[in-house]
Structure formats: structure tokens, C-alpha cells
mmCIF file of C-alpha atoms and ligand atoms in Angstrom:
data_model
loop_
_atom_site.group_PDB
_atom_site.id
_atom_site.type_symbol
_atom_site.label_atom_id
_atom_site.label_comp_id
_atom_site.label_asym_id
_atom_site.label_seq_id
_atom_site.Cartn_x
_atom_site.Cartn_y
_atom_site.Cartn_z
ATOM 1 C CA UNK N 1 20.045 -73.761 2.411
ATOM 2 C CA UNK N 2 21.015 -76.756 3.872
ATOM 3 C CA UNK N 3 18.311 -79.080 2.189
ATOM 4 C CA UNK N 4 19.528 -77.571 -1.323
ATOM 5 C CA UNK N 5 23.526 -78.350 -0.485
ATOM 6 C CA UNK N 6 24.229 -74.908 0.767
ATOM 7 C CA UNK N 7 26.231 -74.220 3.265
ATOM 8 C CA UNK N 8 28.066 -70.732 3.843
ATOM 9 C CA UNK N 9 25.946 -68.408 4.728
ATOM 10 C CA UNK N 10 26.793 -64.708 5.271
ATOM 11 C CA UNK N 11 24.695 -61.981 7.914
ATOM 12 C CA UNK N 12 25.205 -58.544 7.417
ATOM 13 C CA UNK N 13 24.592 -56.538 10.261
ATOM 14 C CA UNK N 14 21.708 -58.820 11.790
ATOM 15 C CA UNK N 15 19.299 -57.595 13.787
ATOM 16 C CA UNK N 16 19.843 -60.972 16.563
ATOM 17 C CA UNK N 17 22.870 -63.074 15.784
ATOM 18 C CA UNK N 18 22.852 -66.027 17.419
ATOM 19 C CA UNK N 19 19.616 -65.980 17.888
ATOM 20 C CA UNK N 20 17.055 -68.451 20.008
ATOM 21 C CA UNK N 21 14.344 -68.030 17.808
ATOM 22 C CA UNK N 22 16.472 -68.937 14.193
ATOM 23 C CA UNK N 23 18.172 -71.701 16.363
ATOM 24 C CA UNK N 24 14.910 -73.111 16.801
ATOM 25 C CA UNK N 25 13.800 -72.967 13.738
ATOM 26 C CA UNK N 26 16.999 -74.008 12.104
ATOM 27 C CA UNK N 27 15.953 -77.865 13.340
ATOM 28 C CA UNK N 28 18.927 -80.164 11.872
ATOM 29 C CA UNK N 29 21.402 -77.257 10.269
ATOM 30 C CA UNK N 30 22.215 -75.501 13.664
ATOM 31 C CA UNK N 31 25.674 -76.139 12.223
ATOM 32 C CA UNK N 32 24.746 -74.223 9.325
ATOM 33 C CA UNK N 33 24.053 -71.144 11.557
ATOM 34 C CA UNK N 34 26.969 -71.875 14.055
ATOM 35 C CA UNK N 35 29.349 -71.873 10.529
ATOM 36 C CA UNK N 36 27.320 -68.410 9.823
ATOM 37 C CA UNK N 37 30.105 -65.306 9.329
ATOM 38 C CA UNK N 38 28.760 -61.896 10.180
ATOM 39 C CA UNK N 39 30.136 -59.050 8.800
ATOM 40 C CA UNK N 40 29.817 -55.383 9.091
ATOM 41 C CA UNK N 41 29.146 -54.420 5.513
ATOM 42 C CA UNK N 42 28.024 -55.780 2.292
ATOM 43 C CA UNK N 43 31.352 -54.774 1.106
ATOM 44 C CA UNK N 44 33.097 -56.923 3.565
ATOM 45 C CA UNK N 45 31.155 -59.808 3.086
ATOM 46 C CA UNK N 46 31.457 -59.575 -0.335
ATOM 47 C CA UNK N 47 35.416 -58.972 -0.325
ATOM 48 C CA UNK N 48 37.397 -61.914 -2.299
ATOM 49 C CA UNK N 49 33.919 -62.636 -4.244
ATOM 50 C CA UNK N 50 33.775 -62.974 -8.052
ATOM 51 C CA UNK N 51 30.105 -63.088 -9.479
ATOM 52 C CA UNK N 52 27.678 -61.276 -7.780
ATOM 53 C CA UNK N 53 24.271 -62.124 -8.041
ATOM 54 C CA UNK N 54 21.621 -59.920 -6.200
ATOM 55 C CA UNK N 55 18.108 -60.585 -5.168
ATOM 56 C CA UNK N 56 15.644 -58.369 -5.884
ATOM 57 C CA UNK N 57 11.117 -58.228 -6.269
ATOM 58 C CA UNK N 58 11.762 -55.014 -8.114
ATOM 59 C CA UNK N 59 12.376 -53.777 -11.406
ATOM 60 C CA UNK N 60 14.245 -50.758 -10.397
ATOM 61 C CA UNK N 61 14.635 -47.113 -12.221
ATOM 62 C CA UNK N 62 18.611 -48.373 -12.922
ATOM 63 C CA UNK N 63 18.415 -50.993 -15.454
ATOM 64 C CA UNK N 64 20.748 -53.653 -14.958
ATOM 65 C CA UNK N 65 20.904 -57.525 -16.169
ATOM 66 C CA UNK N 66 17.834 -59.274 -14.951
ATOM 67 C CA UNK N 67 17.225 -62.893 -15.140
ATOM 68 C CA UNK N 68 14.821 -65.478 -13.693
ATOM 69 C CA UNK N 69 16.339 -67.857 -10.957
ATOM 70 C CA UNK N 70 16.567 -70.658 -13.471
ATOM 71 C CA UNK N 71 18.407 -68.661 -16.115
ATOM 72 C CA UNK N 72 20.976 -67.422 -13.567
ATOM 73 C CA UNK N 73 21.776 -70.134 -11.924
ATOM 74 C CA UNK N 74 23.954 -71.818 -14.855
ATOM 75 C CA UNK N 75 25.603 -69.030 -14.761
ATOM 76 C CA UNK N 76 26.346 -69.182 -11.044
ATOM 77 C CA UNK N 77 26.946 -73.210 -10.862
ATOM 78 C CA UNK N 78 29.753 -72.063 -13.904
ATOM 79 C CA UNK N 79 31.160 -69.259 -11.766
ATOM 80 C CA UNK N 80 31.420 -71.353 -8.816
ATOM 81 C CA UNK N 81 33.895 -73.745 -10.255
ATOM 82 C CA UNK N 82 36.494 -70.839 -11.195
ATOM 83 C CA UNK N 83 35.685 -68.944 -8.042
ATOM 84 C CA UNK N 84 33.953 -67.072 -4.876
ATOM 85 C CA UNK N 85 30.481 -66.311 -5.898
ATOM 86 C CA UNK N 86 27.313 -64.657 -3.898
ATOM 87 C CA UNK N 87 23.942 -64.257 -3.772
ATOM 88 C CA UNK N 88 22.475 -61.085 -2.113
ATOM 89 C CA UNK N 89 19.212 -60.873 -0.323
ATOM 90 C CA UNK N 90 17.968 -57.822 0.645
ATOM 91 C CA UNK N 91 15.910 -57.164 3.987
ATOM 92 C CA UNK N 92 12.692 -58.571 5.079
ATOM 93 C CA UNK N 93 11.081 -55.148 5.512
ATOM 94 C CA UNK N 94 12.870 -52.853 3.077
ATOM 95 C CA UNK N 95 14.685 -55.447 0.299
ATOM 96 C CA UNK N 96 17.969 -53.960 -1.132
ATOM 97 C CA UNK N 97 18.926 -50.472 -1.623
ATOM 98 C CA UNK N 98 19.783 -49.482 -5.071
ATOM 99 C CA UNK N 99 23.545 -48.842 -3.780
ATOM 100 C CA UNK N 100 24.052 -52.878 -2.471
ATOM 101 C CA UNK N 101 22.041 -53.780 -5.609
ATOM 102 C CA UNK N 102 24.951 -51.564 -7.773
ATOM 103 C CA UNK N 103 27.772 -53.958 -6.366
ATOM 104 C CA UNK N 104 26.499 -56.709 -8.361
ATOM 105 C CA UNK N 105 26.659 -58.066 -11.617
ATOM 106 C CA UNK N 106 23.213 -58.851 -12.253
ATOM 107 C CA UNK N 107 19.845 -59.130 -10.604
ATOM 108 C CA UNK N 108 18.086 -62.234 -10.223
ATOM 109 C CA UNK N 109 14.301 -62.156 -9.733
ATOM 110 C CA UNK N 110 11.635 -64.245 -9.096
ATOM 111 C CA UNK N 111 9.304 -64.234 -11.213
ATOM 112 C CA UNK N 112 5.507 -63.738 -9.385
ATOM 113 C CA UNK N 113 1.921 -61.913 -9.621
ATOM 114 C CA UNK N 114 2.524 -58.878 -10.611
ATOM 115 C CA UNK N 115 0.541 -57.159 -8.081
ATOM 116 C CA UNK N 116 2.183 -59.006 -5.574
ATOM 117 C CA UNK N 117 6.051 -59.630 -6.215
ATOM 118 C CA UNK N 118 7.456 -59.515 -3.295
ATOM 119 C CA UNK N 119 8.269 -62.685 -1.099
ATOM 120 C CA UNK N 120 8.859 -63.579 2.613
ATOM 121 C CA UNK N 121 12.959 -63.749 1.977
ATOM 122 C CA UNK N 122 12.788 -67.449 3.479
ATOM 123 C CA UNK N 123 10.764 -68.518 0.330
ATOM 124 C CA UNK N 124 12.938 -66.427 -2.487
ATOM 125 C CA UNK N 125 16.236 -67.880 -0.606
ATOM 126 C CA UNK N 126 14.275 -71.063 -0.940
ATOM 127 C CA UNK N 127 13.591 -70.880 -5.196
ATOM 128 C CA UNK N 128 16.736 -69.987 -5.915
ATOM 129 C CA UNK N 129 18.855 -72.259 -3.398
ATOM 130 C CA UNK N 130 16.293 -75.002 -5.566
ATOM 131 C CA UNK N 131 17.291 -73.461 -8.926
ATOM 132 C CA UNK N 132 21.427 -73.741 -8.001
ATOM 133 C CA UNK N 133 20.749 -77.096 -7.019
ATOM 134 C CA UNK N 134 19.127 -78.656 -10.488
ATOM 135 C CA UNK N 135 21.490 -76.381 -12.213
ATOM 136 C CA UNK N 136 25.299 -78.212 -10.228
ATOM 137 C CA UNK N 137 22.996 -81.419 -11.525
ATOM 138 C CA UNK N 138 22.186 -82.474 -7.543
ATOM 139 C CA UNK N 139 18.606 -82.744 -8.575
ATOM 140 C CA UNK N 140 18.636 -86.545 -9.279
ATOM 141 C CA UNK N 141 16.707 -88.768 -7.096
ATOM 142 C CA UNK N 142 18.612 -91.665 -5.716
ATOM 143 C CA UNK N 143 17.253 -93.984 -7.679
ATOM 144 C CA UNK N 144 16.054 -97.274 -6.194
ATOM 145 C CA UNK N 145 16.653 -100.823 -7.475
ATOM 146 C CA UNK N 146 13.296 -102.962 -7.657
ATOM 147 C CA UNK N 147 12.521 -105.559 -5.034
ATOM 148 C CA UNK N 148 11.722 -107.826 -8.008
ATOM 149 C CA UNK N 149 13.116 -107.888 -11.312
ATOM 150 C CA UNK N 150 11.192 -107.223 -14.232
ATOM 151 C CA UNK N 151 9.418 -110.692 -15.722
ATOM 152 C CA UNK N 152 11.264 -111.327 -18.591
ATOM 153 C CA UNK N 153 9.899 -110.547 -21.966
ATOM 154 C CA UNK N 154 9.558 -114.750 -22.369
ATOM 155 C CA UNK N 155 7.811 -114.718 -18.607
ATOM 156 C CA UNK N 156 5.384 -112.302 -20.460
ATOM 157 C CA UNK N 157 4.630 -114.168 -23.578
ATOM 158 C CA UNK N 158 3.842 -117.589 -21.642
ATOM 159 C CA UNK N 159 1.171 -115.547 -19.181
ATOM 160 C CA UNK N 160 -0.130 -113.809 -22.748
ATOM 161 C CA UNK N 161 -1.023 -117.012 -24.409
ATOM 162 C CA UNK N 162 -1.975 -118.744 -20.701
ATOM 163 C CA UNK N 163 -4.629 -116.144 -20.549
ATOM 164 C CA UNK N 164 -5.553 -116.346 -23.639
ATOM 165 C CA UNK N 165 -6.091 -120.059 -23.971
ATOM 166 C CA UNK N 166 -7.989 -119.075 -20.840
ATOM 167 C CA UNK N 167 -10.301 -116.508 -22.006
ATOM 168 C CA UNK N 168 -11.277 -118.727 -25.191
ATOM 169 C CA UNK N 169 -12.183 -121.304 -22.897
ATOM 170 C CA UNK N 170 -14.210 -118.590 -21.091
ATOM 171 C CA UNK N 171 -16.061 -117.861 -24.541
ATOM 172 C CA UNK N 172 -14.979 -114.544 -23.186
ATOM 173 C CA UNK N 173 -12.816 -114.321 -26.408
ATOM 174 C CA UNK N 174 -14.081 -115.547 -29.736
ATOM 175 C CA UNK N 175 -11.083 -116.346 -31.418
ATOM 176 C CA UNK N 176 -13.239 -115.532 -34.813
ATOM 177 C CA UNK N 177 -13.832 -112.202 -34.033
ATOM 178 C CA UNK N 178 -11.183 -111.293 -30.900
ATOM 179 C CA UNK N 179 -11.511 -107.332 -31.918
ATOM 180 C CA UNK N 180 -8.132 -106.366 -30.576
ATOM 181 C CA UNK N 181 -9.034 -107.736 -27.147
ATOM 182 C CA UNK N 182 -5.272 -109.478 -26.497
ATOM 183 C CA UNK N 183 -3.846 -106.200 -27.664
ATOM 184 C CA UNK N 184 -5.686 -104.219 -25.263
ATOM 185 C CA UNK N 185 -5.275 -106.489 -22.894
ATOM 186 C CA UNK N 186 -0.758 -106.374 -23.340
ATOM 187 C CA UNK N 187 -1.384 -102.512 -23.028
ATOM 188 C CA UNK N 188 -3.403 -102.448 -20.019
ATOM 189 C CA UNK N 189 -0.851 -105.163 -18.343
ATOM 190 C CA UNK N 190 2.356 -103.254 -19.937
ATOM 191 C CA UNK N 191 1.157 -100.531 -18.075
ATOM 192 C CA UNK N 192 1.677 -102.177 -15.079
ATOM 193 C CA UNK N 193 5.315 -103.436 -16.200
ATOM 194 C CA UNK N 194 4.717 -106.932 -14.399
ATOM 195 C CA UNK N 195 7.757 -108.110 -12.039
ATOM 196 C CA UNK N 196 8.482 -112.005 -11.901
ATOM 197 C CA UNK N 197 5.990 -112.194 -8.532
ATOM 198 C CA UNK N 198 3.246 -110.593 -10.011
ATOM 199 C CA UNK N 199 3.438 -112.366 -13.144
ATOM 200 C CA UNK N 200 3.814 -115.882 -11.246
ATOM 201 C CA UNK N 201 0.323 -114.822 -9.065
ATOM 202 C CA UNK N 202 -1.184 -114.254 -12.108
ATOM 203 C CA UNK N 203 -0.376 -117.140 -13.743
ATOM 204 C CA UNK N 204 -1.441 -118.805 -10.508
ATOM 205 C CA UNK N 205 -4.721 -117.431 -10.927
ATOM 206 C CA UNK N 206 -5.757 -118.578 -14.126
ATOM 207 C CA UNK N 207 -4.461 -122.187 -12.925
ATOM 208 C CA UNK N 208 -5.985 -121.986 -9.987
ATOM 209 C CA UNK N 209 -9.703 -120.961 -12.059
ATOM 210 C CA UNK N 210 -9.294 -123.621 -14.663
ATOM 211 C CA UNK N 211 -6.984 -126.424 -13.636
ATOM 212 C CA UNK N 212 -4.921 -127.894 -16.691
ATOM 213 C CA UNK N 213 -5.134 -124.272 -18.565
ATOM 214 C CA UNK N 214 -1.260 -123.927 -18.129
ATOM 215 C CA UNK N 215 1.107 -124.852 -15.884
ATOM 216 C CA UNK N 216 1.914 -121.780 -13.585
ATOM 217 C CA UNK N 217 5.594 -120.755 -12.928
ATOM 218 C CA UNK N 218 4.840 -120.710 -9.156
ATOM 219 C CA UNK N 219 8.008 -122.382 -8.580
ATOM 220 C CA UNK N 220 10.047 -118.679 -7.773
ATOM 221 C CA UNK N 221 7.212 -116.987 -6.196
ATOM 222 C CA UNK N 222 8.649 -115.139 -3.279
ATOM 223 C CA UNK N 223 7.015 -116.435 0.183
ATOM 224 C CA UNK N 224 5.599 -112.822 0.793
ATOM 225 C CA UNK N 225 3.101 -112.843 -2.044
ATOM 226 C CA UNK N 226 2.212 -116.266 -2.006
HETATM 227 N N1 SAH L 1 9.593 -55.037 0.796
HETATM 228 C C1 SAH L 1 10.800 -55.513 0.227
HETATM 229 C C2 SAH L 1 10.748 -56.992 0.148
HETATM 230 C C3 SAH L 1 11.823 -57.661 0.794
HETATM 231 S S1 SAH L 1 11.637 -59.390 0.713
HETATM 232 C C4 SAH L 1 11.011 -54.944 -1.150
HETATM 233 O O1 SAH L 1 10.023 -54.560 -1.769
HETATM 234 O O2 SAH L 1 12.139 -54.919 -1.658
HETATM 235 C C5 SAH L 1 13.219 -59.838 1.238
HETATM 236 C C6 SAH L 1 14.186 -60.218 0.145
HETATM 237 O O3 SAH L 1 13.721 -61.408 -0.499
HETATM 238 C C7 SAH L 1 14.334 -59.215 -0.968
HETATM 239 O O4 SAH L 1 15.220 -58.183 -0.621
HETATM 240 C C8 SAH L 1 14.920 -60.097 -2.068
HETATM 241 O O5 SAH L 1 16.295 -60.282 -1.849
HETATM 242 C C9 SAH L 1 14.156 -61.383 -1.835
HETATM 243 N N2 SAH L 1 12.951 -61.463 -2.706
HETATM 244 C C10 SAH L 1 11.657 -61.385 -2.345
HETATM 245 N N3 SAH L 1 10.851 -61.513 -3.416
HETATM 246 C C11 SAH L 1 11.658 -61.710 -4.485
HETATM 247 C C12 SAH L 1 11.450 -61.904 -5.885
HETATM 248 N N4 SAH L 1 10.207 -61.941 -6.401
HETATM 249 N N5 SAH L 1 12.519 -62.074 -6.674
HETATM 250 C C13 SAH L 1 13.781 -62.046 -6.173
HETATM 251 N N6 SAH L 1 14.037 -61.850 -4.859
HETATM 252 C C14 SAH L 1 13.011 -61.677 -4.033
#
């Protein structure tokens, strides 16, 4: 719960509340558990809720609004902004009975193997926690600035036509016949989307293997990579 942003979580009834073993377990959210309400009854722990999601392996005889975990969690992300909403799991041994699954709106399950549906109730927490998150648009990675900048689109050309005048010299590249070697050659190294370091060592290079070919950049080449 708490790696997906969750943090109010709800025991009905549990078996060992507070418990050594979940403590230990809980590594880094112990004040996730500590914050942990238990309650006597669904119904209590439910009281003052709006939607009401529950979890369930089963198609059951009573047929009620089923979705996936990706479908209802829009739904519960848009609840949550107007008010209370829960998510019922059911019992590692014996799930939810048909009367706690009655108190909610809909049924949310996870869809698996047929012949084996049924999860360890860490792991379907787990998927739809994940699902609520990507759906309140927390699934972004922080996204991290480049050490380098990009070489600009100029830095590009001159390394282009350095290797080139290179490669001729080379007789690697008849100029006569160059069968869409330079173009191949810009796709391979766009691939690679070149920073201003990388170009600069490469420009390096080919000065460094035929002297007078072009005079490298080298001037901004960070000490690092020299
Ligand atoms: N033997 C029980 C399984 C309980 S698993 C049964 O057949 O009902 C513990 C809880 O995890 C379930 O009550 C449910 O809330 C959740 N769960 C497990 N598998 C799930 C699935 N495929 N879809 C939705 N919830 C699931």
C-alpha cells in the first residue's frame, strides 16, 4: 500500500493485530500499520463510505457489476475526489462471503488462469493498489535531466561530413557509388542520440586517426571523458 501512495488501511476482526510477524514484514511503513483502524464489522468499517468496491477471484451465483482492476479504478480515483471510498478484500483462506460482497457496489476482479484464480491477498492488494495508482496519474517516473545536453543538430552535421571526408579518404566510401552508406550511418548514430561529449570524442577520433581530416571540437569536452 504504501509503495502505491496508500495509506489508510482498515482490519476487520484480525486474527493478530499488532502483530510481530506483519511488523516485520511491514519494513519502512510500520507507520502504515501503527495508522491501521480495526473495527468490529465490515459494516463499521465501512460506515461514512461512498463507493464500494469489493475484491473478489470468483464469479459468484449473484451477478453483480464486475470489472477488471484497470477498468475500476477510474472509477474509484473519480469517487475519491467527491468522497470516502473502499476497497474490500476478503480472507486469505475463505475470500468474501456473498453477504460482505452484497454491501458493495461492484466487484473488482483480477483477471488470472482460469483454473487457478485465486491469489495470495498480498499480491491482489498489490494489482489493484498499482491500478489506483496509474489511474490518480502517480505513475510518472521522475524524470531525469541529462548529464550532457544533446549535441546540437549543427554539432551533428560537422561530425557527419568530418566522417565522411574521413571515410573517402579511407576508400571505405566511394563517393561514386556511396549506396546509402552516410544514411545508414545518421541512423545507426541517431540511434544513439549523441550528447555534446560523445560527439566531441568522436570527432576526436577521426582527428586523432587522420590528422588534418577536421578540426575536432575538443575544446568543451568534459574532463571525465577525455
Ligand atoms: N480461497 C479464497 C481466496 C482468498 S484470496 C476464495 O476463493 O475466495 C484473499 C483475497 O484476495 C480474496 O478474498 C480477494 O479479496 C483477493 N483476491 C484474490 N484473488 C483475486 C482475484 N483474482 N481478483 C480479485 N481479488 C482477488
Amino acid at each position: 500500500m504504501k509503495n502505491m501512495a496508500l495509506d489508510r488501511l482498515w482490519l476487520v476482526r484480525p486474527a493478530s493485530f499488532p502483530s510481530a510477524d506483519a511488523s516485520a514484514r511491514a519494513s519502512g511503513a510500520a507507520d502504515l500499520l501503527h495508522s491501521a483502524r480495526v473495527c468490529g464489522s465490515l459494516a463499521e468499517a465501512l460506515e461514512g463510505c461512498g463507493f464500494v468496491v469489493g475484491a473478489s477471484a470468483r464469479q459468484r451465483s449473484l451477478a453483480w457489476p464486475t470489472q477488471t482492476p484497470r477498468e475500476c479504478a477510474g472509477k474509484i480515483v473519480e469517487e475519491a475526489a467527491s468522497g470516502e471510498v473502499a476497497v474490500v478484500f476478503g480472507r486469505e483462506s475463505s475470500g468474501l462471503k456473498n453477504e460482505e460482497l452484497q454491501r458493495c457496489h461492484a466487484h473488482v476482479q483480477i483477471p488470472t488462469n482460469p483454473e487457478y484464480s485465486s491469489l495470495n491477498l498480498a499480491m491482489a492488494v498489490q494489482v489493484i493498489a498499482y491500478e489506483i495508482m496509474v489511474a490518480s496519474g502517480g505513475s510518472r517516473l521522475a524524470i531525469r535531466s541529462r548529464e550532457t545536453p544533446l549535441a546540437t543538430a549543427d554539432e551533428v552535421e560537422l561530425f557527419f561530413q568530418h566522417l565522411e571526408r574521413v571515410l573517402v579518404g579511407a576508400s571505405f566510401l566511394d563517393p561514386s557509388n556511396p549506396r546509402h552508406l552516410m544514411m545508414r550511418l545518421r541512423r545507426l548514430f541517431g540511434r544513439a542520440e549523441l550528447d555534446r561529449n560523445e560527439i566531441a570524442i568522436l570527432r576526436g577520433i577521426l582527428a586523432a586517426l587522420v590528422p588534418g581530416s577536421g578540426k575536432p571540437p575538443g575544446n568543451d569536452v568534459e574532463e571525465e571523458t577525455q
